[in-house]
Every structure is written in structure tokens, then in C-alpha cells.
Short mmCIF file of C-alpha atoms and ligand atoms in Angstrom, two decimals:
data_model
loop_
_atom_site.label_atom_id
_atom_site.label_comp_id
_atom_site.label_asym_id
_atom_site.label_seq_id
_atom_site.Cartn_x
_atom_site.Cartn_y
_atom_site.Cartn_z
CA MET C 20 356.26 80.36 148.40
CA ALA C 21 353.83 82.62 146.44
CA ASP C 22 354.44 82.43 142.43
CA GLU C 23 355.79 85.45 140.73
CA LYS C 24 353.41 88.05 140.04
CA LYS C 25 351.79 88.32 136.53
CA LYS C 26 351.07 91.64 135.20
CA PRO C 27 347.45 92.09 134.76
CA THR C 28 346.33 92.94 131.23
CA TYR C 29 343.15 94.56 132.21
CA LYS C 30 342.45 97.95 133.49
CA PHE C 31 341.76 97.97 137.48
CA ASN C 32 338.06 98.19 138.69
CA LYS C 33 338.38 101.34 140.63
CA SER C 34 334.83 100.63 142.53
CA LYS C 35 335.43 101.29 146.28
CA THR C 36 332.94 98.76 147.47
CA LYS C 37 332.73 95.27 146.73
CA THR C 38 330.66 93.80 143.77
CA PRO C 39 327.28 92.94 145.36
CA MET C 40 325.98 89.31 145.55
CA ARG C 41 322.17 89.01 144.79
CA GLU C 42 320.17 87.38 147.60
CA GLN C 43 316.96 85.83 148.05
CA PRO C 44 314.83 88.55 149.76
CA PRO C 45 314.25 88.10 153.63
CA GLU C 46 310.43 87.63 153.17
CA GLU C 47 310.66 84.75 150.56
CA ARG C 48 313.71 82.83 152.07
CA ILE C 49 312.40 82.29 155.57
CA LYS C 50 310.05 80.02 153.65
CA ASN C 51 312.56 77.80 152.26
CA PHE C 52 315.79 76.19 152.72
CA ASN C 53 317.48 77.60 149.82
CA GLU C 54 320.88 79.11 149.65
CA VAL C 55 320.58 82.80 150.65
CA PRO C 56 323.21 84.46 148.69
CA LEU C 57 322.97 83.44 145.03
CA GLY C 58 326.46 83.61 144.12
CA PHE C 59 328.53 85.65 141.12
CA THR C 60 327.95 85.63 137.59
CA CYS C 61 331.14 85.34 135.56
CA GLU C 62 330.63 89.25 134.83
CA GLU C 63 330.40 89.99 138.29
CA ALA C 64 333.51 87.52 139.56
CA THR C 65 335.60 89.22 136.79
CA ALA C 66 334.78 92.48 137.87
CA GLU C 67 335.71 91.83 141.86
CA GLY C 68 338.89 90.03 140.30
CA GLN C 69 339.80 93.44 138.80
CA ARG C 70 339.32 95.21 142.24
CA CYS C 71 342.35 93.68 143.60
CA ILE C 72 345.32 96.15 142.93
CA GLN C 73 348.10 93.44 143.01
CA CYS C 74 350.03 95.45 145.69
CA LYS C 75 353.33 94.91 146.26
CA LYS C 76 353.33 93.12 149.94
CA ARG C 77 350.14 90.86 149.35
CA PRO C 78 349.26 90.44 153.03
CA CYS C 79 345.98 88.60 152.16
CA ILE C 80 348.22 85.35 151.71
CA ALA C 81 349.59 85.56 155.11
CA GLY C 82 346.16 86.20 156.42
CA CYS C 83 345.03 83.02 155.11
CA PRO C 84 345.41 80.28 157.24
CA VAL C 85 346.25 77.94 154.54
CA GLY C 86 348.30 80.57 152.43
CA VAL C 87 346.35 80.59 149.28
CA ASP C 88 347.86 82.89 146.61
CA ILE C 89 345.14 85.29 146.53
CA PRO C 90 346.35 87.66 144.15
CA ALA C 91 347.33 85.12 141.61
CA PHE C 92 343.84 83.79 141.64
CA MET C 93 342.20 87.20 141.64
CA ASN C 94 344.10 88.23 138.86
CA LEU C 95 343.33 85.17 136.80
CA VAL C 96 339.52 85.71 137.42
CA GLY C 97 340.13 89.25 136.09
CA GLU C 98 341.37 87.97 133.10
CA GLY C 99 338.47 85.61 132.84
CA LEU C 100 340.82 82.72 133.02
CA TYR C 101 338.33 80.60 135.64
CA GLU C 102 339.69 77.14 135.32
CA GLU C 103 343.29 78.27 136.09
CA ALA C 104 342.31 80.37 138.77
CA LEU C 105 340.43 77.60 140.31
CA ARG C 106 343.47 75.21 139.96
CA LYS C 107 345.48 77.95 141.70
CA VAL C 108 343.31 77.88 144.50
CA LYS C 109 343.27 73.81 144.76
CA GLU C 110 347.14 74.08 145.40
CA LYS C 111 346.34 75.24 148.73
CA ASN C 112 342.60 74.77 149.36
CA PHE C 113 340.60 71.64 148.10
CA LEU C 114 337.53 73.05 149.44
CA PRO C 115 336.68 76.28 147.75
CA ALA C 116 333.24 76.34 147.67
CA ILE C 117 332.76 75.65 150.96
CA CYS C 118 335.20 78.36 152.41
CA GLY C 119 334.09 80.78 150.04
CA ARG C 120 330.88 80.52 151.94
CA VAL C 121 331.74 79.93 155.54
CA CYS C 122 335.17 81.33 156.16
CA PRO C 123 335.25 84.42 158.42
CA GLN C 124 337.29 86.41 155.63
CA GLU C 125 336.34 89.66 157.38
CA ASP C 126 338.69 88.52 160.11
CA GLN C 127 341.32 87.06 157.99
CA CYS C 128 342.55 87.86 154.47
CA GLU C 129 339.81 90.71 153.94
CA LEU C 130 341.29 92.44 156.90
CA VAL C 131 344.53 92.70 156.26
CA CYS C 132 343.71 93.47 152.53
CA THR C 133 345.57 96.87 151.53
CA MET C 134 342.26 98.43 150.26
CA ASN C 135 340.61 97.73 153.28
CA LYS C 136 340.20 101.18 154.47
CA PRO C 137 336.99 101.74 156.26
CA GLU C 138 338.06 105.43 157.18
CA LYS C 139 338.06 106.24 153.44
CA ASN C 140 335.00 104.00 152.76
CA ARG C 141 337.07 101.66 150.79
CA GLU C 142 336.29 98.04 151.10
CA PRO C 143 338.76 95.04 150.59
CA GLY C 144 338.75 92.76 147.75
CA GLY C 145 336.03 90.47 147.87
CA VAL C 146 338.27 87.23 148.11
CA GLY C 147 335.61 84.84 149.80
CA ARG C 148 333.21 85.77 147.12
CA VAL C 149 335.42 85.25 144.32
CA GLU C 150 336.71 81.67 145.86
CA ARG C 151 332.99 80.57 146.36
CA PHE C 152 332.39 81.59 142.69
CA LEU C 153 335.28 79.58 141.26
CA GLY C 154 334.10 76.44 143.66
CA ASP C 155 330.74 77.00 142.01
CA TYR C 156 332.16 77.04 138.57
CA ALA C 157 333.88 74.10 138.82
CA MET C 158 330.53 72.34 139.96
CA GLU C 159 328.66 73.77 137.11
CA HIS C 160 331.21 73.01 134.66
CA ASP C 161 331.73 69.64 136.12
CA LEU C 162 335.37 70.32 136.29
CA ASN C 163 337.21 67.61 138.43
CA ILE C 164 340.33 69.15 139.26
CA LEU C 165 342.49 66.74 141.27
CA PRO C 166 346.07 67.54 142.57
CA SER C 167 348.62 65.29 141.22
CA LYS C 168 349.37 62.28 143.29
CA GLU C 169 353.21 61.02 144.21
CA ALA C 170 354.21 57.77 143.88
CA ALA C 171 352.71 55.16 146.79
CA THR C 172 354.95 54.96 149.92
CA GLY C 173 353.38 51.81 151.22
CA LYS C 174 352.49 53.54 154.67
CA SER C 175 349.10 53.71 155.76
CA VAL C 176 347.56 56.77 158.00
CA ALA C 177 344.22 56.55 159.88
CA ILE C 178 342.28 59.93 160.02
CA ILE C 179 339.59 59.98 162.84
CA GLY C 180 336.88 62.26 162.20
CA SER C 181 335.77 63.64 158.82
CA GLY C 182 335.41 67.42 159.53
CA PRO C 183 337.44 69.96 157.76
CA ALA C 184 340.81 69.07 159.85
CA GLY C 185 340.26 65.32 158.86
CA LEU C 186 339.65 65.78 155.52
CA THR C 187 342.69 68.07 154.85
CA ALA C 188 344.53 66.04 156.45
CA ALA C 189 343.66 63.14 154.16
CA SER C 190 343.69 65.51 151.07
CA ASP C 191 347.20 66.27 151.78
CA LEU C 192 348.47 62.71 152.56
CA ILE C 193 346.84 61.04 149.84
CA GLN C 194 348.79 63.52 147.42
CA LYS C 195 352.01 62.37 148.99
CA GLY C 196 351.53 58.98 148.16
CA HIS C 197 350.59 57.43 151.51
CA ASP C 198 347.27 55.20 151.89
CA VAL C 199 344.51 57.28 153.68
CA THR C 200 341.31 55.68 155.53
CA VAL C 201 338.77 57.90 157.15
CA PHE C 202 336.96 56.96 160.24
CA GLU C 203 333.61 58.44 160.90
CA ALA C 204 330.78 58.30 163.85
CA LEU C 205 328.05 59.59 161.68
CA HIS C 206 326.60 58.20 158.47
CA ARG C 207 327.99 61.11 156.41
CA PRO C 208 331.24 62.67 156.13
CA GLY C 209 332.04 66.65 156.69
CA GLY C 210 331.74 66.99 160.22
CA VAL C 211 329.92 70.34 161.32
CA LEU C 212 329.95 71.16 157.57
CA PHE C 213 327.35 68.29 157.10
CA TYR C 214 325.23 68.38 160.50
CA GLY C 215 325.66 71.83 161.79
CA ILE C 216 325.93 74.36 159.02
CA PRO C 217 322.18 74.58 157.63
CA GLU C 218 321.26 73.89 153.66
CA PHE C 219 320.67 77.78 153.31
CA ARG C 220 324.22 78.62 154.25
CA LEU C 221 325.87 75.63 152.60
CA PRO C 222 324.13 73.28 150.42
CA LYS C 223 325.02 69.75 151.08
CA LYS C 224 325.39 68.93 147.20
CA ILE C 225 328.43 70.97 147.40
CA LEU C 226 329.94 69.25 150.22
CA ILE C 227 329.35 65.97 148.54
CA LYS C 228 330.84 66.97 145.47
CA GLU C 229 334.26 68.32 147.02
CA ILE C 230 334.12 65.29 149.35
CA ASP C 231 333.60 63.19 146.09
CA GLY C 232 336.92 64.68 144.90
CA LEU C 233 338.81 63.26 147.64
CA LYS C 234 337.26 59.51 147.26
CA ASP C 235 338.28 59.93 143.48
CA MET C 236 341.79 60.37 144.63
CA GLY C 237 341.44 57.04 146.45
CA VAL C 238 340.59 58.13 150.21
CA LYS C 239 338.72 55.46 151.75
CA PHE C 240 336.08 56.20 154.36
CA ILE C 241 334.41 54.06 156.94
CA MET C 242 331.26 55.51 158.43
CA ASN C 243 329.38 54.77 161.44
CA TYR C 244 332.41 53.82 163.08
CA PRO C 245 332.82 55.88 166.50
CA VAL C 246 336.49 55.14 167.37
CA GLY C 247 336.47 54.39 171.03
CA LYS C 248 333.51 52.22 170.65
CA ALA C 249 333.66 50.36 167.52
CA GLU C 250 337.55 50.14 168.16
CA SER C 251 339.96 51.45 170.43
CA LEU C 252 342.58 54.23 169.11
CA ASN C 253 345.51 52.05 170.26
CA SER C 254 344.02 49.05 167.88
CA ILE C 255 344.01 51.42 165.38
CA ARG C 256 347.57 52.82 166.23
CA GLU C 257 348.74 49.16 165.70
CA ARG C 258 346.85 48.67 162.33
CA PHE C 259 348.19 51.96 160.93
CA ASP C 260 351.52 53.37 160.38
CA ALA C 261 350.25 57.16 161.79
CA VAL C 262 346.73 58.24 163.17
CA PHE C 263 345.52 61.80 162.70
CA ILE C 264 342.64 62.56 165.41
CA GLY C 265 340.39 65.39 163.99
CA VAL C 266 337.15 64.13 166.08
CA GLY C 267 335.96 68.00 166.78
CA ALA C 268 334.12 69.57 169.86
CA GLY C 269 330.60 68.41 169.50
CA LEU C 270 329.52 68.00 173.04
CA PRO C 271 327.12 70.51 173.63
CA TRP C 272 327.17 72.68 176.49
CA PHE C 273 324.06 73.70 179.00
CA MET C 274 323.38 76.61 181.15
CA GLY C 275 322.74 74.56 184.60
CA ILE C 276 319.79 76.38 185.29
CA PRO C 277 316.43 74.93 186.32
CA GLY C 278 313.98 73.56 183.62
CA GLU C 279 316.94 72.31 181.22
CA ASN C 280 315.20 68.77 181.39
CA LEU C 281 312.07 69.93 180.13
CA ASN C 282 310.40 68.55 176.73
CA GLY C 283 311.03 71.32 174.32
CA VAL C 284 314.45 71.98 175.30
CA TYR C 285 317.22 71.31 172.75
CA SER C 286 320.79 71.56 172.45
CA ALA C 287 321.84 73.64 169.22
CA ASN C 288 323.84 70.28 168.07
CA GLU C 289 320.58 68.02 168.26
CA PHE C 290 318.22 70.79 166.87
CA LEU C 291 320.61 71.45 163.87
CA THR C 292 321.43 67.62 163.46
CA ARG C 293 317.72 66.65 163.46
CA VAL C 294 317.27 69.39 160.96
CA ASN C 295 320.31 69.07 158.57
CA LEU C 296 321.61 65.76 158.92
CA MET C 297 318.53 63.94 159.25
CA GLY C 298 316.24 66.25 157.25
CA GLY C 299 313.67 66.93 159.49
CA TYR C 300 312.45 69.81 158.12
CA GLN C 301 310.98 67.34 155.43
CA PHE C 302 309.37 65.17 158.00
CA PRO C 303 307.19 63.18 157.20
CA GLU C 304 307.15 63.19 153.37
CA LYS C 305 311.03 62.82 152.90
CA SER C 306 312.55 62.06 156.48
CA ASP C 307 311.77 59.77 159.20
CA THR C 308 313.20 62.15 161.81
CA PRO C 309 310.61 64.35 163.24
CA ILE C 310 310.90 68.05 164.47
CA LYS C 311 308.50 69.38 166.96
CA LYS C 312 306.25 71.70 165.58
CA ILE C 313 307.19 74.88 167.26
CA LYS C 314 305.39 78.11 167.91
CA LYS C 315 307.32 80.35 169.77
CA VAL C 316 310.99 79.66 170.15
CA ALA C 317 313.88 80.97 172.42
CA VAL C 318 317.60 80.35 171.33
CA ILE C 319 320.17 81.17 173.43
CA GLY C 320 323.50 82.38 172.74
CA GLY C 321 325.22 85.05 170.18
CA GLY C 322 327.56 83.12 167.89
CA ASN C 323 326.99 81.37 164.44
CA VAL C 324 325.59 78.33 165.89
CA ALA C 325 322.79 80.40 167.67
CA MET C 326 322.34 82.42 164.45
CA ASP C 327 322.17 79.03 162.47
CA SER C 328 319.60 77.72 165.00
CA ALA C 329 317.38 80.86 165.21
CA ARG C 330 317.55 81.37 161.49
CA THR C 331 316.81 77.46 161.07
CA ALA C 332 313.85 77.44 163.40
CA LYS C 333 312.42 80.57 161.40
CA ARG C 334 312.23 78.34 158.59
CA LEU C 335 309.99 75.79 160.21
CA ASP C 336 307.23 78.19 160.26
CA PRO C 337 306.97 79.45 164.10
CA ASP C 338 305.00 82.65 165.34
CA HIS C 339 307.78 83.94 167.00
CA VAL C 340 311.66 83.53 167.42
CA TYR C 341 313.84 85.42 170.27
CA LEU C 342 317.48 85.19 170.34
CA ILE C 343 318.58 85.87 173.75
CA TYR C 344 322.01 87.17 174.12
CA ARG C 345 323.68 88.41 177.62
CA ARG C 346 325.78 91.18 176.07
CA THR C 347 325.10 93.80 173.24
CA LYS C 348 325.24 93.57 169.43
CA ALA C 349 328.89 95.05 169.43
CA GLU C 350 329.91 91.85 171.54
CA LEU C 351 327.99 89.55 169.39
CA PRO C 352 330.76 86.79 168.48
CA ALA C 353 328.89 85.61 165.28
CA ARG C 354 330.11 86.94 162.08
CA ILE C 355 328.53 90.21 161.02
CA GLU C 356 326.92 88.58 157.71
CA GLU C 357 325.50 86.20 159.90
CA SER C 358 324.05 88.52 162.28
CA HIS C 359 322.72 90.89 159.74
CA HIS C 360 320.92 87.99 157.90
CA ALA C 361 319.48 86.63 161.11
CA ALA C 362 318.00 90.43 161.89
CA GLU C 363 316.66 90.63 157.89
CA GLU C 364 314.94 87.35 158.94
CA PHE C 365 312.73 88.88 161.67
CA ILE C 366 314.81 87.34 164.51
CA ASP C 367 314.02 89.40 167.76
CA PHE C 368 317.25 89.97 169.37
CA GLN C 369 316.86 90.22 173.18
CA LEU C 370 319.95 91.50 174.13
CA LEU C 371 321.39 91.84 177.58
CA HIS C 372 319.32 89.21 179.04
CA ALA C 373 320.79 86.03 180.85
CA PRO C 374 318.27 83.23 181.27
CA ILE C 375 317.88 81.88 184.80
CA GLU C 376 315.33 79.46 184.62
CA ILE C 377 313.09 77.45 181.92
CA ILE C 378 309.43 77.43 183.16
CA GLY C 379 307.45 74.43 182.60
CA GLU C 380 303.86 72.63 182.80
CA ASN C 381 303.19 69.08 182.51
CA GLY C 382 306.84 68.28 181.57
CA ALA C 383 306.82 70.81 178.73
CA VAL C 384 308.39 74.09 178.05
CA THR C 385 305.80 77.12 178.52
CA GLY C 386 308.23 79.95 179.21
CA ILE C 387 311.80 81.41 180.00
CA LYS C 388 312.78 83.66 182.50
CA CYS C 389 315.69 86.11 182.22
CA GLN C 390 317.67 88.40 184.25
CA GLU C 391 318.43 91.66 182.82
CA MET C 392 322.03 92.91 182.39
CA GLU C 393 324.27 95.74 181.62
CA LEU C 394 327.71 96.14 180.91
CA GLY C 395 330.76 96.69 183.21
CA GLU C 396 334.34 96.13 182.76
CA PRO C 397 336.20 94.18 180.32
CA ASP C 398 336.80 90.52 181.26
CA ASP C 399 339.74 88.31 180.18
CA SER C 400 338.16 88.11 176.32
CA GLY C 401 338.48 92.17 176.12
CA ARG C 402 334.73 92.06 175.89
CA ARG C 403 332.75 94.11 178.38
CA ARG C 404 331.26 91.77 181.05
CA PRO C 405 327.72 91.39 181.54
CA VAL C 406 326.61 92.23 184.96
CA PRO C 407 322.91 91.67 186.45
CA ILE C 408 320.43 94.49 187.42
CA GLU C 409 319.54 93.76 190.67
CA GLY C 410 315.65 92.97 190.69
CA ALA C 411 315.09 93.39 186.89
CA TYR C 412 313.80 90.21 185.21
CA LYS C 413 311.58 89.40 182.09
CA THR C 414 309.95 86.46 181.00
CA TRP C 415 308.63 85.19 177.82
CA GLU C 416 306.36 82.86 176.78
CA VAL C 417 307.94 80.00 174.56
CA ASP C 418 307.15 76.23 173.93
CA THR C 419 310.77 75.49 172.43
CA VAL C 420 314.21 76.59 173.86
CA VAL C 421 317.68 75.83 171.74
CA VAL C 422 320.63 76.26 173.82
CA ALA C 423 323.49 77.42 171.72
CA ILE C 424 326.10 78.47 174.35
CA GLY C 425 329.19 76.56 172.91
CA GLN C 426 330.23 73.18 172.92
CA GLY C 427 333.07 70.82 174.22
CA PRO C 428 335.06 67.64 173.13
CA ASN C 429 333.01 64.62 173.00
CA PRO C 430 334.89 62.16 175.62
CA ILE C 431 334.07 58.60 173.63
CA LEU C 432 337.44 58.56 172.02
CA THR C 433 339.89 60.29 174.70
CA ALA C 434 338.04 58.11 177.81
CA ASP C 435 339.11 54.85 176.10
CA CYS C 436 342.61 55.91 175.78
CA PRO C 437 343.79 57.56 179.04
CA GLU C 438 347.70 57.51 178.19
CA LEU C 439 346.46 60.46 175.70
CA ASP C 440 347.58 63.93 177.37
CA LEU C 441 344.66 66.12 177.44
CA ASN C 442 344.02 69.50 179.17
CA GLU C 443 342.49 68.45 182.18
CA ARG C 444 339.86 71.51 182.54
CA ARG C 445 338.68 71.49 178.92
CA GLY C 446 338.94 67.93 177.95
CA THR C 447 340.80 68.81 174.67
CA ILE C 448 343.94 67.16 173.49
CA LEU C 449 347.22 68.41 174.05
CA VAL C 450 349.77 68.75 171.26
CA GLN C 451 353.52 69.57 171.44
CA ASP C 452 353.11 72.59 169.47
CA GLU C 453 351.25 74.05 166.28
CA LEU C 454 353.49 73.45 163.72
CA THR C 455 353.60 69.68 164.31
CA MET C 456 350.31 68.72 166.03
CA ARG C 457 351.90 65.70 167.52
CA THR C 458 350.45 64.33 170.57
CA ASN C 459 352.26 62.64 173.62
CA LEU C 460 351.41 59.04 171.88
CA GLU C 461 354.09 57.75 169.42
CA ASN C 462 352.34 57.84 165.91
CA VAL C 463 349.30 59.87 167.13
CA TRP C 464 348.78 63.37 165.82
CA ALA C 465 345.46 65.85 166.58
CA GLY C 466 343.98 68.70 165.00
CA GLY C 467 340.90 70.97 164.67
CA ASP C 468 338.41 71.84 167.53
CA ILE C 469 339.30 68.71 169.37
CA VAL C 470 342.61 70.33 170.27
CA THR C 471 341.79 74.30 170.19
CA GLY C 472 338.23 73.72 170.92
CA GLY C 473 335.29 75.44 169.01
CA ALA C 474 337.08 77.40 166.34
CA THR C 475 336.53 78.08 162.89
CA VAL C 476 336.70 75.81 159.67
CA ILE C 477 339.64 77.46 157.98
CA LEU C 478 341.58 77.11 161.61
CA ALA C 479 340.65 73.18 161.45
CA MET C 480 341.69 73.07 158.03
CA GLY C 481 345.28 74.90 158.78
CA ALA C 482 345.53 72.28 161.69
CA GLY C 483 344.87 69.16 159.53
CA ARG C 484 347.75 70.67 156.98
CA ASN C 485 350.21 71.11 159.44
CA ALA C 486 349.66 67.61 160.92
CA ALA C 487 349.92 66.24 157.65
CA THR C 488 353.23 67.79 156.91
CA SER C 489 354.54 66.51 159.88
CA ILE C 490 353.27 63.08 159.77
CA HIS C 491 354.88 62.95 155.98
CA SER C 492 358.28 63.71 157.62
CA TYR C 493 357.68 61.10 160.09
CA LEU C 494 356.56 58.50 157.91
CA MET C 495 359.09 59.39 155.13
CA SER C 496 362.17 59.37 158.16
CA GLU C 497 360.71 56.02 159.43
CA SER C 498 361.49 54.66 155.77
CA GLY C 499 364.92 56.51 155.50
CA VAL C 500 363.68 58.94 153.12
CA THR C 501 364.37 62.38 153.33
CA ALA C 502 360.31 64.18 153.08
CA ARG C 503 360.16 66.75 150.29
P1 FAD F 4 333.98 68.43 162.84
O1 FAD F 4 333.82 69.65 161.89
O2 FAD F 4 333.08 68.88 164.29
O3 FAD F 4 334.29 67.29 162.69
C1 FAD F 4 334.34 65.90 163.66
C2 FAD F 4 334.03 64.89 163.07
O4 FAD F 4 334.69 63.82 164.02
C3 FAD F 4 332.43 64.61 162.85
O5 FAD F 4 332.05 64.57 161.81
C4 FAD F 4 332.38 63.72 164.01
O6 FAD F 4 331.08 63.04 163.76
C5 FAD F 4 333.43 62.61 164.01
N1 FAD F 4 333.92 62.09 165.26
C6 FAD F 4 333.33 62.39 166.60
N2 FAD F 4 334.01 61.60 167.40
C7 FAD F 4 334.51 60.77 166.46
C8 FAD F 4 334.93 59.42 166.91
N3 FAD F 4 335.07 58.89 168.23
N4 FAD F 4 335.00 58.20 165.99
C9 FAD F 4 334.88 58.75 164.53
N5 FAD F 4 334.73 59.93 164.28
C10 FAD F 4 334.17 60.95 165.39
N6 FAD F 4 333.07 78.15 161.51
C11 FAD F 4 333.55 78.70 160.56
O7 FAD F 4 334.87 79.00 159.98
N7 FAD F 4 332.43 79.57 159.76
C12 FAD F 4 331.19 79.52 160.07
O8 FAD F 4 329.98 79.63 159.82
C13 FAD F 4 330.76 78.11 161.28
N8 FAD F 4 329.54 78.13 161.52
C14 FAD F 4 329.33 77.09 162.25
C15 FAD F 4 327.97 76.65 162.61
C16 FAD F 4 327.80 75.61 163.66
C17 FAD F 4 326.28 75.12 163.62
C18 FAD F 4 328.82 74.82 164.07
C19 FAD F 4 328.44 73.90 165.23
C20 FAD F 4 329.98 75.47 164.26
C21 FAD F 4 330.65 76.47 163.08
N9 FAD F 4 331.77 76.77 162.66
C22 FAD F 4 332.01 77.53 161.98
C23 FAD F 4 333.04 76.14 163.60
C24 FAD F 4 333.48 75.07 162.46
O9 FAD F 4 332.48 74.27 161.84
C25 FAD F 4 334.44 73.93 163.09
O10 FAD F 4 335.40 74.83 163.74
C26 FAD F 4 334.93 72.76 162.47
O11 FAD F 4 333.99 72.11 161.89
C27 FAD F 4 336.02 71.99 163.24
O12 FAD F 4 336.47 71.25 162.36
P2 FAD F 4 337.01 69.59 162.79
O13 FAD F 4 337.21 68.96 161.64
O14 FAD F 4 337.99 70.12 164.17
O15 FAD F 4 335.72 68.89 163.65
FE1 SF4 F 5 344.82 91.99 146.41
FE2 SF4 F 5 344.00 93.05 148.69
FE3 SF4 F 5 345.87 90.83 148.53
FE4 SF4 F 5 346.63 93.02 148.02
S1 SF4 F 5 346.14 92.48 149.82
S2 SF4 F 5 347.01 91.34 146.66
S3 SF4 F 5 344.68 94.53 147.43
S4 SF4 F 5 343.46 90.88 147.85
#
């Protein structure tokens, strides 16, 4: 339930447009991995907080998958009460600096904002920008605002996977007094936030700081521990009272065209992991992981992962980066902000083209051949279907191809536990319903991309929260206590 509304003491800011955020200019930023948008000053954040008209219906709250009381924090920021505003956000979202940066607010809280009237040239409240400011304010002022913890219940929960779904479940369950241990296959926690989303969009120090908050609350992290290999799911089920699976969808898809085995072809996952997680862009001075010196690269796909790959490639100082997508700009699944930034950074969008062959010589990539496409009737997704134009092909000379056409669940954990019900076609874990996120196995819940397939950070967080609520009820009813 949202808090009672507090009447603002300030005059509303009548600006129709969001308070702009300063950015590194494109010519400069393609030469470094520093963050692109530079964040708000206190004055800018206050001005944006004062744009929220504190409307009666407050649809933005329902538009947020974790139900943050947006008008309350916008009002507090409008009053200049940043620490109080941060406390308000943290009641529901312990990752504001991250969500403020990567959440698709334009499809969620900001989309439904009462002020959002494109026909009147009026923009919604800049919720994401203000949320990001609050997360950054906490870092700059070393504010370690931790939610309160209830008395220890004596119950233990294992969380498998440390992406946003697992971290949210861990945060909610530790607050309820349970003993929480996170098992992670990689050597750093954070999931895609660490190994996928590049430094120039989400600086790692922010993620580390927000995860440190969880450690301070008592969450234990066991790293380099791929469940299904290091230990079976069933063994973990025996050791813990409840288990949450949030292992994401990290298995890359390929196109199934000739030439995909050539040297110089990467999945976006491998490419981004080499650069982001292993610091390949600092090889050999600061990192042991090399990344091939690239001259001309083709990135295949049109989502956030493709934009991140293309923009990352651009920062490795190549001669040219193509982004090849089979539909048009209007159908690009990436956030508008991401495709806009990519275009500003001189990424060469080759739309309405579908790769049909990667060409090679002596085992290495030398080019990519594409079929030219046009748009036909809408398909099941509602987007117009790309249709090949007979006899029309184009070939580009490239030495590197990054395939970013999507990813599915990695079967390491699920293959080791055949009694866990899966969606046969997609390999995702089946849950009874989205409110409880319970699987068919007693004491096992699941959520995030491993259930939905590739989705968003905030949806994974929402799933982690729902699962945590259900796990808490289960643990308390087991001990004869009614869950609060
Ligand atoms: P993940 O973040 O994938 O985390 C799963 C974790 O589980 C990983 O750390 C993995 O190593 C670990 N794991 C896997 N198997 C095991 C095992 N057997 N044992 C132990 N641990 C295991 N979403 C947005 O909202 N905005 C964006 O801008 C955005 N950009 C993206 C950019 C890229 C490059 C990618 C790949 C995705 C992006 N997404 C974005 C999607 C978003 O990151 C995911 O939807 C979200 O991270 C899913 O969270 P999760 O917790 O389910 O899984
Ligand atoms: Fe403010 Fe928009 Fe939310 Fe209304 S919908 S409370 S105007 S942010």
C-alpha cells in the first residue's frame, strides 16, 4: 500500500520536458568505457522531482513491477530531502542506482504517468533519472541505508544464481530473518548486470556497492559454484529448508547458417563476458583475457544485447561496426535510448537484412552475406514479418561477427534434476503461477529469465520478490507461525 500523500511545499515545475541529463559527447565516449549519461546534480534532481504533479490516481506505482512509491520519493526529492527519498525507494527496491540506469521506464512507470501526453508534447516524470540520482547520492555520501531485519527464524534458504532475481529474493528473505546463502557459478555476483551490461552503461563499482549492502545484512555468497556440477539441486534441497532458482538464460542462440564455426565469430555472451567480466579491453596491461583486435565487425540482432555488443565493439577502436537487423528501426526491440546512443556512436545500422552465410578463408571470418528483406504481414508478436526479396543479396567484408539474436536457459542445473518440470520446447522452468513462483518440487521456487526466457532486470526482481513472499509463508507455516 502506498503511503498517504504529503502536500508539497514547493511550486510545481511546469516544464513540459524532462530535466535534461548531461552526457559524454559521442566523439569522446567511443574512446573510453566511462559512463555515457553523467547523472543529475542536486538542483537538477530537485527540479525533476518538482515536475511530478502528485496526481490523484498515481498510476506509476502500479506501472512499477516492484511497486515503488514513486510520487512519495519524487515529492521528497522535490523538497530536497534526498536521504528520506532514498529510504522510501529502498522500502521496495534495494538496487535504485541500477534500476535507474537500466530499467525500461518508458514501457513501465513513465509510460502510464498522467503527465505523459506525446500529442501535447508533454513528457512523463523522469522517474528513472531521479531514481538513479538517489542511488548515486547514497554512494557519494556513503549512506549505507539497510532495511531493518526481523528476528532470526532458524530457517535456511539457498538462492541459486546471483542475478537480479536471486539478489532480490535474497534481500527480501534476509529481512524476514531467514539464513540466506547465494550460490553463483561465476567468480563475481550480479548475473547479467556484471557480465553482460557494459561498464559505460552500468559502472561495476555501483553494482559492487549495492551487493555489498546485502553482504552487510548477512547474506552469504559462495562463488565459483555451478549447481548441477559442484553439487546437485537435490543435495541442496536436503541441506536447506527452501531453494530459489534464479539461474537466468545465459545460453546463446546461433543462427544455424554456414560459417558460424569460423574463428572471429562470437556469441554476444562470450564477447561481452570477455570484455566486461574479464576486462578484455584492458589486455594485456590490466587483464589476462585477450580480445581479438577487430577491424570490421558485424553485430547481428536488434535488442539491448546487440546494442551493447555494437557499442562495446566500437570502443575497441575498429574501422567500422555494422549492426545487421532483419526488420526496420520501428521494430527494433532495444530500448529507444540504447538504439539512439548506438546511432550517435556511428554504428552503421544495416536494416532489413538477414545473414545467410558467414564467409571465411583459412578458418577465419572474411565476410558476411545477407539476404535483403522487406516487411510483410504482422506475425504472432504483432510486428510486421520480414520477408526475403528474391535474388537480392549483399555481402560485407568483416573479420568479426557477434551473434546477438537471443539466449535460452543453460541446462547445467536442470539436466541434473530430471524430476523438475520444464517447458519442453523452451527448456525454461515451469512454475505453478506468477504469484508464488513455486515449481513442482517441494521446497523449490524459481524466477527471472530461467522461467520467462530473456526479459528485463525489473521483471526478474519482481519474480524474486513474489517467490520470496511465497517462501516466507511456506517456512512460517512449516513452523506453525502465520507469515506477516
Ligand atoms: P541473470 O542476470 O542471468 O543471472 C543468473 C545468474 O545465475 C548468473 O550470474 C549465472 O552465472 C548464474 N548461474 C547460472 N547457472 C548457474 C548454476 N547452475 N549454478 C549457480 N549459478 C548459476 N534488462 C533490462 O531491464 N535493461 C537492460 O538495459 C538490459 N540490458 C541487457 C543487456 C545484455 C547484454 C543482456 C544479456 C541482458 C540485458 N537485459 C536488460 C536483460 C536482463 O539483464 C535480464 O533479464 C536479467 O538479468 C535476468 O535476471 P536473472 O536474475 O533472471 O538472471
Ligand atoms: Fe507523478 Fe506521473 Fe506518478 Fe502522477 S503518474 S504521481 S504525475 S510520476
